[in-house]
Coordinates of C-alpha atoms (C1' of nucleotides) in Angstrom, one line a residue:
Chain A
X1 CA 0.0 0.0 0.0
X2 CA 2.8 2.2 -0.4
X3 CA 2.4 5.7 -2.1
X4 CA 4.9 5.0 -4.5
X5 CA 4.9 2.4 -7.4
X6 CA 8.2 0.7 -6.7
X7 CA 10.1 -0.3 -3.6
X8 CA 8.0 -1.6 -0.6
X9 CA 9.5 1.7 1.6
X10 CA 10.5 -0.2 4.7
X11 CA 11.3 2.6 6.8
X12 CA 12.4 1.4 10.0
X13 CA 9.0 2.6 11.6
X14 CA 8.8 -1.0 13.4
X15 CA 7.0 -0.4 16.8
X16 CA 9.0 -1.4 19.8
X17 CA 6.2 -3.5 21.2
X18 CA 6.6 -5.4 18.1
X19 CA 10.5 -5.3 17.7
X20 CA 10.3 -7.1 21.1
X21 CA 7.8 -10.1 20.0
X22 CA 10.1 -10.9 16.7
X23 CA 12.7 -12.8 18.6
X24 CA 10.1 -15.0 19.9
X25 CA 8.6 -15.7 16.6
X26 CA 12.1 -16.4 15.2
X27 CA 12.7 -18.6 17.7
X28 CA 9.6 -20.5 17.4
X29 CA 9.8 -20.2 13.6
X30 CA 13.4 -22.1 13.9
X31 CA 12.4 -24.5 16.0
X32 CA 9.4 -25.2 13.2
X33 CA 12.2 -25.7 10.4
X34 CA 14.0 -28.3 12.5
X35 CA 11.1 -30.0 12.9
X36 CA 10.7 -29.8 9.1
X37 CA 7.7 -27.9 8.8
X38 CA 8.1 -25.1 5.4
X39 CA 4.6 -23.3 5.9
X40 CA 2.9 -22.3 8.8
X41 CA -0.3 -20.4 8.9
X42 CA -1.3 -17.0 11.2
X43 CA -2.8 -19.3 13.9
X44 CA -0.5 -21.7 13.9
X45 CA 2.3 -19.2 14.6
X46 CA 0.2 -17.5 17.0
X47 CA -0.6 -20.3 19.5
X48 CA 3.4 -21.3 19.1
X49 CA 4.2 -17.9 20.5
X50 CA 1.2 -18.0 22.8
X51 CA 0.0 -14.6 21.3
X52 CA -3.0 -14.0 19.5
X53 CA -3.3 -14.1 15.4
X54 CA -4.6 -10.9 15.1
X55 CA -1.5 -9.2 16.9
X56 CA 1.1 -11.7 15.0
X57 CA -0.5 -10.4 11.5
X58 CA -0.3 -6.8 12.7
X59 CA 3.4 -7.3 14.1
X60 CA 4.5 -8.8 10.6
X61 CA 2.7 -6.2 8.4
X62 CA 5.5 -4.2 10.0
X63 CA 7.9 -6.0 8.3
X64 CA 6.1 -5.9 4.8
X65 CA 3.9 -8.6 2.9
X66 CA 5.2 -12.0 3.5
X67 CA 2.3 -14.4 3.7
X68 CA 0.2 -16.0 0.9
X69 CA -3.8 -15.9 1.3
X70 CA -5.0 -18.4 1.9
X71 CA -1.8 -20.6 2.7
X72 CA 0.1 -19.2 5.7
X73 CA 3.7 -17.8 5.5
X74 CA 6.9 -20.2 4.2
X75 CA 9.0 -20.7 7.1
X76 CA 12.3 -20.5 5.7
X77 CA 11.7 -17.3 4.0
X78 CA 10.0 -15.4 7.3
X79 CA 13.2 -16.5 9.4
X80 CA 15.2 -14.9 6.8
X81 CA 12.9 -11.4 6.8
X82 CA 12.8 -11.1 10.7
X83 CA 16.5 -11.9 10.8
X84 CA 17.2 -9.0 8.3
X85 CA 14.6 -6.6 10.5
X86 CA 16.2 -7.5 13.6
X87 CA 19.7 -6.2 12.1
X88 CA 20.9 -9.8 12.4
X89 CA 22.3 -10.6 9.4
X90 CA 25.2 -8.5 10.5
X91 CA 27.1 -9.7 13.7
X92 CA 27.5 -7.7 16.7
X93 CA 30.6 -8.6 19.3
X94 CA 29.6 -9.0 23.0
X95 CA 32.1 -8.3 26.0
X96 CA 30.6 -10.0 29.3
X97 CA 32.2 -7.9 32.3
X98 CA 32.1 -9.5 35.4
X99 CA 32.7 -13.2 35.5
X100 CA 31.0 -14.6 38.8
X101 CA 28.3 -17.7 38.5
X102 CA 26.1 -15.1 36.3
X103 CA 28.8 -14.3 34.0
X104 CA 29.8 -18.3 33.9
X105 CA 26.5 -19.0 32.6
X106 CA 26.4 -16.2 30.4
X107 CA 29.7 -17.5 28.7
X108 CA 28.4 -20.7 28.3
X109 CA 25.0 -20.2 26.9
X110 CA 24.9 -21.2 23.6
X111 CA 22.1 -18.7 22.5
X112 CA 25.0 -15.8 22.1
X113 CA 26.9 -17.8 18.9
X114 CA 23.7 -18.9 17.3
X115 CA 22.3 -15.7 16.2
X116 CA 25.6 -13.8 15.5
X117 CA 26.8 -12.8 18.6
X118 CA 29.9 -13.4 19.5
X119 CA 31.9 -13.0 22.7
X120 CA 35.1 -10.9 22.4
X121 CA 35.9 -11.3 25.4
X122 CA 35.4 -12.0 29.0
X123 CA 36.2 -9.6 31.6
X124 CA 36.4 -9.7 35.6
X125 CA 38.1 -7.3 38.2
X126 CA 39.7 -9.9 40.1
X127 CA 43.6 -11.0 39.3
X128 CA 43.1 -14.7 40.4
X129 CA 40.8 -15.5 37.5
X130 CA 42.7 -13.8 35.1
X131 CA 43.6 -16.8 32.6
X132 CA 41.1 -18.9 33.5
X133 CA 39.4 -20.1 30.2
X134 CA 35.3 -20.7 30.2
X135 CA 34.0 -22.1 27.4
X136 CA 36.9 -21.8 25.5
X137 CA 37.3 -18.3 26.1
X138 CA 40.3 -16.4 28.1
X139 CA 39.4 -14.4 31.3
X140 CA 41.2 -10.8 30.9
X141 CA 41.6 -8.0 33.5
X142 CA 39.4 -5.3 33.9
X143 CA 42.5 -3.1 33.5
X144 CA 42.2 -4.1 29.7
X145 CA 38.2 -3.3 29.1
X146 CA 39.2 -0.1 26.7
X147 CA 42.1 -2.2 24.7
X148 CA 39.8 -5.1 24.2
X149 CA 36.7 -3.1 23.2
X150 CA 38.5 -1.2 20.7
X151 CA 40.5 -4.0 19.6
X152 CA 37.7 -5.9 18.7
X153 CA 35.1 -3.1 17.8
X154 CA 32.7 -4.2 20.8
X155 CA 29.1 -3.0 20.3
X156 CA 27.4 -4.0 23.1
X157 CA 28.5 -4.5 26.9
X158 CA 27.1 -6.8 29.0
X159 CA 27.4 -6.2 32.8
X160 CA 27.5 -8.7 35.2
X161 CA 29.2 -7.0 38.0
X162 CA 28.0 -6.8 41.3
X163 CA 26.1 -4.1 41.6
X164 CA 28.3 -1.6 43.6
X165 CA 30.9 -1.9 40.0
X166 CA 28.1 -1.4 37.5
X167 CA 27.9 1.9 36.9
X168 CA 31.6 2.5 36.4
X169 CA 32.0 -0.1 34.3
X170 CA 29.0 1.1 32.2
X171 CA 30.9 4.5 32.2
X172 CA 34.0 3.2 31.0
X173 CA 32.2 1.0 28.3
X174 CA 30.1 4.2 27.0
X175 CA 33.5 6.5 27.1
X176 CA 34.9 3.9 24.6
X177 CA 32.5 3.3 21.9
X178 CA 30.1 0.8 24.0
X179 CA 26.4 1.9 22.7
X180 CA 24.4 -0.6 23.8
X181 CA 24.3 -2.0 27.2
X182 CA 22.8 -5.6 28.8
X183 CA 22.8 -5.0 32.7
X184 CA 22.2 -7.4 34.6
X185 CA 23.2 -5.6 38.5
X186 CA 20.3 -4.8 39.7
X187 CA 20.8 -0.8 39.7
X188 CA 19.6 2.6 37.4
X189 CA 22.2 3.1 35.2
X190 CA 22.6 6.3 33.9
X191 CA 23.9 6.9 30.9
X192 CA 23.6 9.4 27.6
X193 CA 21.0 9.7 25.3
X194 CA 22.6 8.1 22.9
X195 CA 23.1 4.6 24.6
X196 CA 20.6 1.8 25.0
X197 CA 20.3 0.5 28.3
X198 CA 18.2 -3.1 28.4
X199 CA 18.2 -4.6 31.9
X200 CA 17.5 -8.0 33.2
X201 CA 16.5 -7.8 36.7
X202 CA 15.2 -11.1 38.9
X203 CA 14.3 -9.0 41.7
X204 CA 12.1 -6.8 39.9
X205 CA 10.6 -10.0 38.3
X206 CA 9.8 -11.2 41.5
X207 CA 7.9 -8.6 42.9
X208 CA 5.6 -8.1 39.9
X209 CA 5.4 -12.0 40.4
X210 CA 4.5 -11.4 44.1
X211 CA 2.2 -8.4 43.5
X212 CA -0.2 -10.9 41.1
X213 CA 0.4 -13.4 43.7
X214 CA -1.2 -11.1 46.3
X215 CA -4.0 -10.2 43.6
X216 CA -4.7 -13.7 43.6
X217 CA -4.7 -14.8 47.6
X218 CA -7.0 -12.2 48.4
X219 CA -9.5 -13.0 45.5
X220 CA -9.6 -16.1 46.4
X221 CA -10.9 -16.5 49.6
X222 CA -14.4 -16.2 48.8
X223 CA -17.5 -15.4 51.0
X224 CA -17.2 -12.0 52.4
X225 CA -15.2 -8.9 51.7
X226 CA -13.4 -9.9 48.6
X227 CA -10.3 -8.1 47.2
X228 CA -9.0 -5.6 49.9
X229 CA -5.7 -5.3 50.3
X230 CA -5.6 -3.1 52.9
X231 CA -7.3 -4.1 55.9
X232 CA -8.9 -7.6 54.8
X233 CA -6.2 -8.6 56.9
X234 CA -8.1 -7.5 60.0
X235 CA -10.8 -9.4 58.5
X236 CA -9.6 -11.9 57.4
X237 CA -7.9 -12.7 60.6
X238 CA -11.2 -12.6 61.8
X239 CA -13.0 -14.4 60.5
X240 CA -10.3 -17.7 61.0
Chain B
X1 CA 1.7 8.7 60.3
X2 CA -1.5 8.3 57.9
X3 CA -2.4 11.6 56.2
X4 CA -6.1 11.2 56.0
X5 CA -7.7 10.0 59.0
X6 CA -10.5 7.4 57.6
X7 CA -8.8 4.5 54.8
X8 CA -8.1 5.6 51.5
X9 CA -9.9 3.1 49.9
X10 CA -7.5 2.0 47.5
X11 CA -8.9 -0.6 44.9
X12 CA -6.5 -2.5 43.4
X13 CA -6.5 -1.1 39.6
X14 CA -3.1 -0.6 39.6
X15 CA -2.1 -0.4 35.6
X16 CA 0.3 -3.2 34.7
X17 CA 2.9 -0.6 33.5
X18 CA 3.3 0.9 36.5
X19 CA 3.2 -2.0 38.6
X20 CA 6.4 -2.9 36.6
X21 CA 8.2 0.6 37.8
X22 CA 7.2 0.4 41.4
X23 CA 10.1 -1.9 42.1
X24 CA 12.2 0.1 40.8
X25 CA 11.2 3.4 42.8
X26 CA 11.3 0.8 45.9
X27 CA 15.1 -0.1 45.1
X28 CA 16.1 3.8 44.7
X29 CA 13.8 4.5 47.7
X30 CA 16.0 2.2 49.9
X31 CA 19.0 3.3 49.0
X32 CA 18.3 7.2 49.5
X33 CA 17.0 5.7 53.1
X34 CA 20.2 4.0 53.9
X35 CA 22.3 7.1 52.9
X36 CA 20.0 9.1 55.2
X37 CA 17.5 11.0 53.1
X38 CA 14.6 11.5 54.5
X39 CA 12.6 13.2 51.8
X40 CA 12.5 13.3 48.9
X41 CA 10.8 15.2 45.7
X42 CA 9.1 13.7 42.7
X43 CA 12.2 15.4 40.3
X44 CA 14.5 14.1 43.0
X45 CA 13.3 10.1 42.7
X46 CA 12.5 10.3 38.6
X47 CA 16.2 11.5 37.9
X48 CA 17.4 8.7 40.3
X49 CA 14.7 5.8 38.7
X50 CA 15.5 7.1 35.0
X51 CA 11.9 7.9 34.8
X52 CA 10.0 11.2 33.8
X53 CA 8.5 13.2 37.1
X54 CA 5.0 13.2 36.0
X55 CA 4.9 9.4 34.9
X56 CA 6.2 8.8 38.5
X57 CA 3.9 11.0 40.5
X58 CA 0.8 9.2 38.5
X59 CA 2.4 6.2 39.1
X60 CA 2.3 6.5 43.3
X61 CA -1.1 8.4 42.9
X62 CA -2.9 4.5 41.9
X63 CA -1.7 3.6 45.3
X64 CA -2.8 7.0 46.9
X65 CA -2.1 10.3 48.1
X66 CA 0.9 10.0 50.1
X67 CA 3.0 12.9 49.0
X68 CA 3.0 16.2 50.8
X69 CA 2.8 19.3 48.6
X70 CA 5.2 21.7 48.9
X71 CA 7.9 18.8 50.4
X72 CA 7.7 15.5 48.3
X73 CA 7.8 12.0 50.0
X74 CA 8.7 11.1 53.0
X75 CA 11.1 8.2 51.8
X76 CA 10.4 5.1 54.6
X77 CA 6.6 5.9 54.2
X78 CA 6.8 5.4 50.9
X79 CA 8.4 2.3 51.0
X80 CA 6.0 1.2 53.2
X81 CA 3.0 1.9 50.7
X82 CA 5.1 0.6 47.9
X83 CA 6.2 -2.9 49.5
X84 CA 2.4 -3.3 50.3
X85 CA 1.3 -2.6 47.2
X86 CA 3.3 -5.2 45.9
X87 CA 2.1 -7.5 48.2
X88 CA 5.7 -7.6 50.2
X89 CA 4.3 -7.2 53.4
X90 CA 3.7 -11.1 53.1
X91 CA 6.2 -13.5 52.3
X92 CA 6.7 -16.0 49.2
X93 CA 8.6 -19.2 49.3
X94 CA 10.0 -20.1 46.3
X95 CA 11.6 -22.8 44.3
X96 CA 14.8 -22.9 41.7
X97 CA 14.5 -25.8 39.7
X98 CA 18.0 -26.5 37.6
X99 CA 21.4 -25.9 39.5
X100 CA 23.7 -25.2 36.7
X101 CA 25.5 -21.9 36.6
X102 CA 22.4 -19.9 36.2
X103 CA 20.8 -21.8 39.2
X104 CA 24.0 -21.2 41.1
X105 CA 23.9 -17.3 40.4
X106 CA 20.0 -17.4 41.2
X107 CA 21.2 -19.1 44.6
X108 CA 23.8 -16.8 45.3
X109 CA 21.3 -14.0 45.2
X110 CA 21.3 -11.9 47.7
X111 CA 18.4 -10.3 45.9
X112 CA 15.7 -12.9 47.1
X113 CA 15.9 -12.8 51.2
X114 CA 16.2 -8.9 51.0
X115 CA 12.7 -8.5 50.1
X116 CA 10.8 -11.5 51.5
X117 CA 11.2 -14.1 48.7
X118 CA 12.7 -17.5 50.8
X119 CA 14.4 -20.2 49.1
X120 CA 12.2 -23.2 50.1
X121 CA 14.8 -25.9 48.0
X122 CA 17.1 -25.9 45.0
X123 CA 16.4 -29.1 43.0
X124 CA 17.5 -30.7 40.3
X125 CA 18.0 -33.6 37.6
X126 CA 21.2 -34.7 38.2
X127 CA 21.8 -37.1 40.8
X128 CA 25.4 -36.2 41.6
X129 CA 24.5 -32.9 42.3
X130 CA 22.1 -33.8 45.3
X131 CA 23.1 -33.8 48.6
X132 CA 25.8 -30.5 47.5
X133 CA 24.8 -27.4 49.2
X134 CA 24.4 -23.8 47.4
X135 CA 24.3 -20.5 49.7
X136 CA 23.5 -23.2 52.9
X137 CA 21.1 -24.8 50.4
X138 CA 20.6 -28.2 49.6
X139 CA 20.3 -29.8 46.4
X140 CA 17.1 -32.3 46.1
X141 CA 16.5 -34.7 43.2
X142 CA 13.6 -33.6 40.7
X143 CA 11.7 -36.8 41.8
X144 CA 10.6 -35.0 45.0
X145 CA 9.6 -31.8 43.4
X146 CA 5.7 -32.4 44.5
X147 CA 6.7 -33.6 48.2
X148 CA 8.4 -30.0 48.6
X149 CA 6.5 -27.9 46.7
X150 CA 3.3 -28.7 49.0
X151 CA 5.3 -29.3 52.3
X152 CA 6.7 -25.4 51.7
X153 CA 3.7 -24.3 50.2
X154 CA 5.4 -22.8 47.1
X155 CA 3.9 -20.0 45.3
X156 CA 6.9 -19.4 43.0
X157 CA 8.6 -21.8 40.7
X158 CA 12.2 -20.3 39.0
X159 CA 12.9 -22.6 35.9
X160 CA 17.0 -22.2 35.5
X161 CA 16.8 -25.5 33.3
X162 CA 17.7 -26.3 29.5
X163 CA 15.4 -25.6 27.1
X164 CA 14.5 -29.5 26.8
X165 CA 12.8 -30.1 30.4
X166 CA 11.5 -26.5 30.7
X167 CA 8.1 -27.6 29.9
X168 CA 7.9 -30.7 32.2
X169 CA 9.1 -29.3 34.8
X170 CA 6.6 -26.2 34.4
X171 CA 3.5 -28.7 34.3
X172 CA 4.7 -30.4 37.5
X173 CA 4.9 -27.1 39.1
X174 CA 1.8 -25.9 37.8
X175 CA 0.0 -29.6 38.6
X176 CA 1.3 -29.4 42.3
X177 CA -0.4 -26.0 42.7
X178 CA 2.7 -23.4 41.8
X179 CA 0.8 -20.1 40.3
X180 CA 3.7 -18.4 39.5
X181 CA 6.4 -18.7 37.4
X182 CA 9.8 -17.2 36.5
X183 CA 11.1 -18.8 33.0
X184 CA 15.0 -18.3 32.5
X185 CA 14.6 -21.8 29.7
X186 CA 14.3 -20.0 26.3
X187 CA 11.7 -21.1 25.3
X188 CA 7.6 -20.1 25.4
X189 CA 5.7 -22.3 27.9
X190 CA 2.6 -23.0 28.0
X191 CA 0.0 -22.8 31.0
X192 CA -3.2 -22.8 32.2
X193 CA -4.9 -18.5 33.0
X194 CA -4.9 -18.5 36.1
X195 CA -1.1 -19.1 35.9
X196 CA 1.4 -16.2 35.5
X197 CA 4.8 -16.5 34.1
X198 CA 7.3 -14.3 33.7
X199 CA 10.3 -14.7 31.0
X200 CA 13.8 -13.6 31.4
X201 CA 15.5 -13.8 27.9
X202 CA 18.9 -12.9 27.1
X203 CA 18.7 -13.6 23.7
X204 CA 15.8 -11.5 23.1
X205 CA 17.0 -9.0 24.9
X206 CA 20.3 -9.1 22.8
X207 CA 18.1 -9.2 19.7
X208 CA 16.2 -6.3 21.0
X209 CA 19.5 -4.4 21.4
X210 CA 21.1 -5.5 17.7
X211 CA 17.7 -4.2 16.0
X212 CA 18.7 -0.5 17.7
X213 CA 22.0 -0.6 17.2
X214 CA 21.3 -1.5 13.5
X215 CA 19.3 1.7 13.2
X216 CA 22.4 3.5 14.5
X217 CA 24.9 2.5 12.3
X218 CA 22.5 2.7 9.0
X219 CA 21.7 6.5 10.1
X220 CA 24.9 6.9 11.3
X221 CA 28.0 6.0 8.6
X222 CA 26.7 7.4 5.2
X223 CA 29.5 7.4 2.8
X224 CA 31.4 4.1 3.6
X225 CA 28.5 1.6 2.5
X226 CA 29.5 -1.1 4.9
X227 CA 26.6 -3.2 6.5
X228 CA 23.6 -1.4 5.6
X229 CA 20.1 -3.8 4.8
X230 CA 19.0 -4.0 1.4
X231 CA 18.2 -0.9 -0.8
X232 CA 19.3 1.6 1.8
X233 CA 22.2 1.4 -0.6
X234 CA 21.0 2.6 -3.1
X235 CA 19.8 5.3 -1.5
X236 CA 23.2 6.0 0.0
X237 CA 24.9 5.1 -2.9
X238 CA 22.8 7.9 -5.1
X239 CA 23.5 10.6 -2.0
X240 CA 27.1 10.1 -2.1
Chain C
dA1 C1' -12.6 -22.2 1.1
dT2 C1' -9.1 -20.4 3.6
dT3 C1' -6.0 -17.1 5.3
dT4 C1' -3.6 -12.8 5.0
dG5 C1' -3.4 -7.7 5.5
dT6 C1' -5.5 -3.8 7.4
dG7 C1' -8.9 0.1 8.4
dA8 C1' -11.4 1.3 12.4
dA9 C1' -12.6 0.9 17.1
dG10 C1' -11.3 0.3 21.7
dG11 C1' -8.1 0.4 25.8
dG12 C1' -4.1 1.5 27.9
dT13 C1' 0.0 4.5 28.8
dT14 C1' 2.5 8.8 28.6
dT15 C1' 2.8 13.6 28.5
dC16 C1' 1.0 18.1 29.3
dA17 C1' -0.2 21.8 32.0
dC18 C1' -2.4 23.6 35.8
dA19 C1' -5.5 23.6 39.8
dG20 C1' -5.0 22.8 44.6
dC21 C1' -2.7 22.5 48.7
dG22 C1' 0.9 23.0 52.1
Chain D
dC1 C1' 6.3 30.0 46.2
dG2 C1' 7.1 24.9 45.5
dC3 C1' 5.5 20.6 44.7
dT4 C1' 1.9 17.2 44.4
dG5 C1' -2.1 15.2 42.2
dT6 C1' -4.9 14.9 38.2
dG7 C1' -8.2 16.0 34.3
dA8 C1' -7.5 16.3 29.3
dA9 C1' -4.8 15.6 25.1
dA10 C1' -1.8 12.9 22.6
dC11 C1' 0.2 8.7 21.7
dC12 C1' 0.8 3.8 21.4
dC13 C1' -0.8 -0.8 21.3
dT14 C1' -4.3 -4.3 20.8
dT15 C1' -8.5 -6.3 19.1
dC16 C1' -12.1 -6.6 15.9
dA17 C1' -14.0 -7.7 11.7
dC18 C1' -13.9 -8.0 6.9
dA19 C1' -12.3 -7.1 2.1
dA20 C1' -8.8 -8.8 -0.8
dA21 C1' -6.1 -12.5 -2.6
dT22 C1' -5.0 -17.1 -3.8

DNA sequence: ATTTGTGAAGGGTTTCACAGCG
DNA sequence: CGCTGTGAAACCCTTCACAAAT
């Protein structure tokens, strides 16, 4: 539906609550290839993703017009367009700082290789694990974050320092070309415009966990005053 | 110290969005406690949460009015109303199922006693792991998942195990009564409604990350032509 | 007949800007 | 005067429902 007659004009205008749900369907999409399957239809997607059909239509209208009516979309060839809207088919280099149980697993999940990222190196603040290999890969000093970033045109930092660390580590990643960061300490970081900042956080995952939880308890016991979080306690202690 | 003096009557609509941020203002609030502030203003705790001032003052406002105009928020009050709003005033017992590195990290998390999450049991698959103890934790086999799920009461099942038994071991925990779920496996599980889960990804978030740093670079380097998607180029091409 | 792609409607979230209160 | 709390506007995202395509 483009204005113009040529070119499908894919400017970037992908919706970030979209550019978050494409890894999924990649993933599920490649699973579906391994399993042999070359065409998979709207629905079919859908419940693999566990979103609804109408939402994965919308999200890949983003990308342009990939499905056939009244067949479904070719595998094969929808890997290949989410791949090239993701940015994937380039590779990006990864330096994991901070080499603790978090950073082990980190440096030996095999998720980073198999979708072009690859780990340039790994890098922790203390001297005893310097040289220590993890999944084949050397353990440098913290001393040599700038050399190694340069050297091996890093593009994206991920931090698995304790939290007290983080933020100067972020710094010195951002002052040497670092512009996108994976943090995993469980602090704000703050950093410029101009750098993207994704974290992973368990404790914040827990407490939205716990605050349905709590939604839940309270609706659940039934009979009387139902769904008061405040002082249903009093009641509720009451009435036992 | 209760501003008004009958209850405030808050029902719980609390929008998802900023049930996901309250954590976040809880972990500033603390630390601003424990370095001695007292209060604090909406500017003040935005700048530190990396949030704007007027999403965080109608965030607080779903859980009531307990600012003081003029002055801001008296920080331990607020942390208070926040922690009960999230349902932290109770407690939540909570299972990691898979002891590999990630299970070990997860273990090692200071993160979970801190704010009322206990660590009922680490189990997992591997015989010769049982019987080792993690953080003064020990190691059961899977086989008596059900036995300690119901003898804690677990509400919270952590999945740190490979993609392959990710599944199973969610239906187990779901089948012995587990309503919530924190999925580090990548991959989508399935559940019943009236379960939650909650996915930690670092390969989508790593995707996430490549797909903006892509529309760096492509805006960024104009004459050198390296790594830009498709007919970008040509546009590039014809501006240089 | 089946399934995509998409306007339009509906809901939710963020931002604005200011009234209201201390 | 300073800062909170909040209607209203703007924006984004999801859902619906159907025309278009094979």
């Amino acid at each position: 539906m483009p204005a113009t007659s040529a070119a499908p004009r894919r400017r970037s205008g992908i919706p970030e609550a979209t550019v978050a749900r494409l890894p999924v369907y990649l993933r599920v999409l490649t699973a579906l290839a391994e399993s042999g399957t070359t065409t998979v239809s709207s629905d079919g997607l859908a419940a693999a993703a566990g979103v609804g059909s109408a939402k994965l239509r919308k999200d890949l209208s983003h990308l342009g017009s990939y499905g056939t009516r009244g067949v479904g979309y070719d595998v094969e060839y929808l890997v290949y367009q989410i791949s090239r809207a993701l940015g994937l088919t380039q590779h990006y280099t990864v330096v994991i700082v901070g080499v603790g149980n978090l950073g082990h697993a980190l440096a030996n999940y095999a998720g980073f290789a198999t979708r072009g990222f690859q780990i340039a190196a790994l890098i922790d603040a203390d001297h005893r694990r310097v040289g220590e290999t993890v999944n084949g890969l050397d353990i440098h000093h913290l001393d040599e974050l700038e050399t190694l970033v340069k050297e091996h045109e890093v593009s994206i930092g991920v931090i698995a320092t304790p939290a007290t660390s983080a933020q100067e580590v972020c710094d010195r990643l951002v002052a040497c070309g670092v512009t996108s960061v994976l943090n995993f300490a469980p602090i704000v970081l703050s950093v410029p415009d101009s750098v993207d900042v994704r974290k992973v956080d368990l404790s914040i995952e827990l407490q939205i966990l716990a605050f349905h939880e709590q939604r839940k308890a309270t609706g659940a016991l039934g009979a009387a005053g139902v769904a008061v979080p405040d002082e249903v306690r009093t009641v509720a202690a009451a009435a036992t």
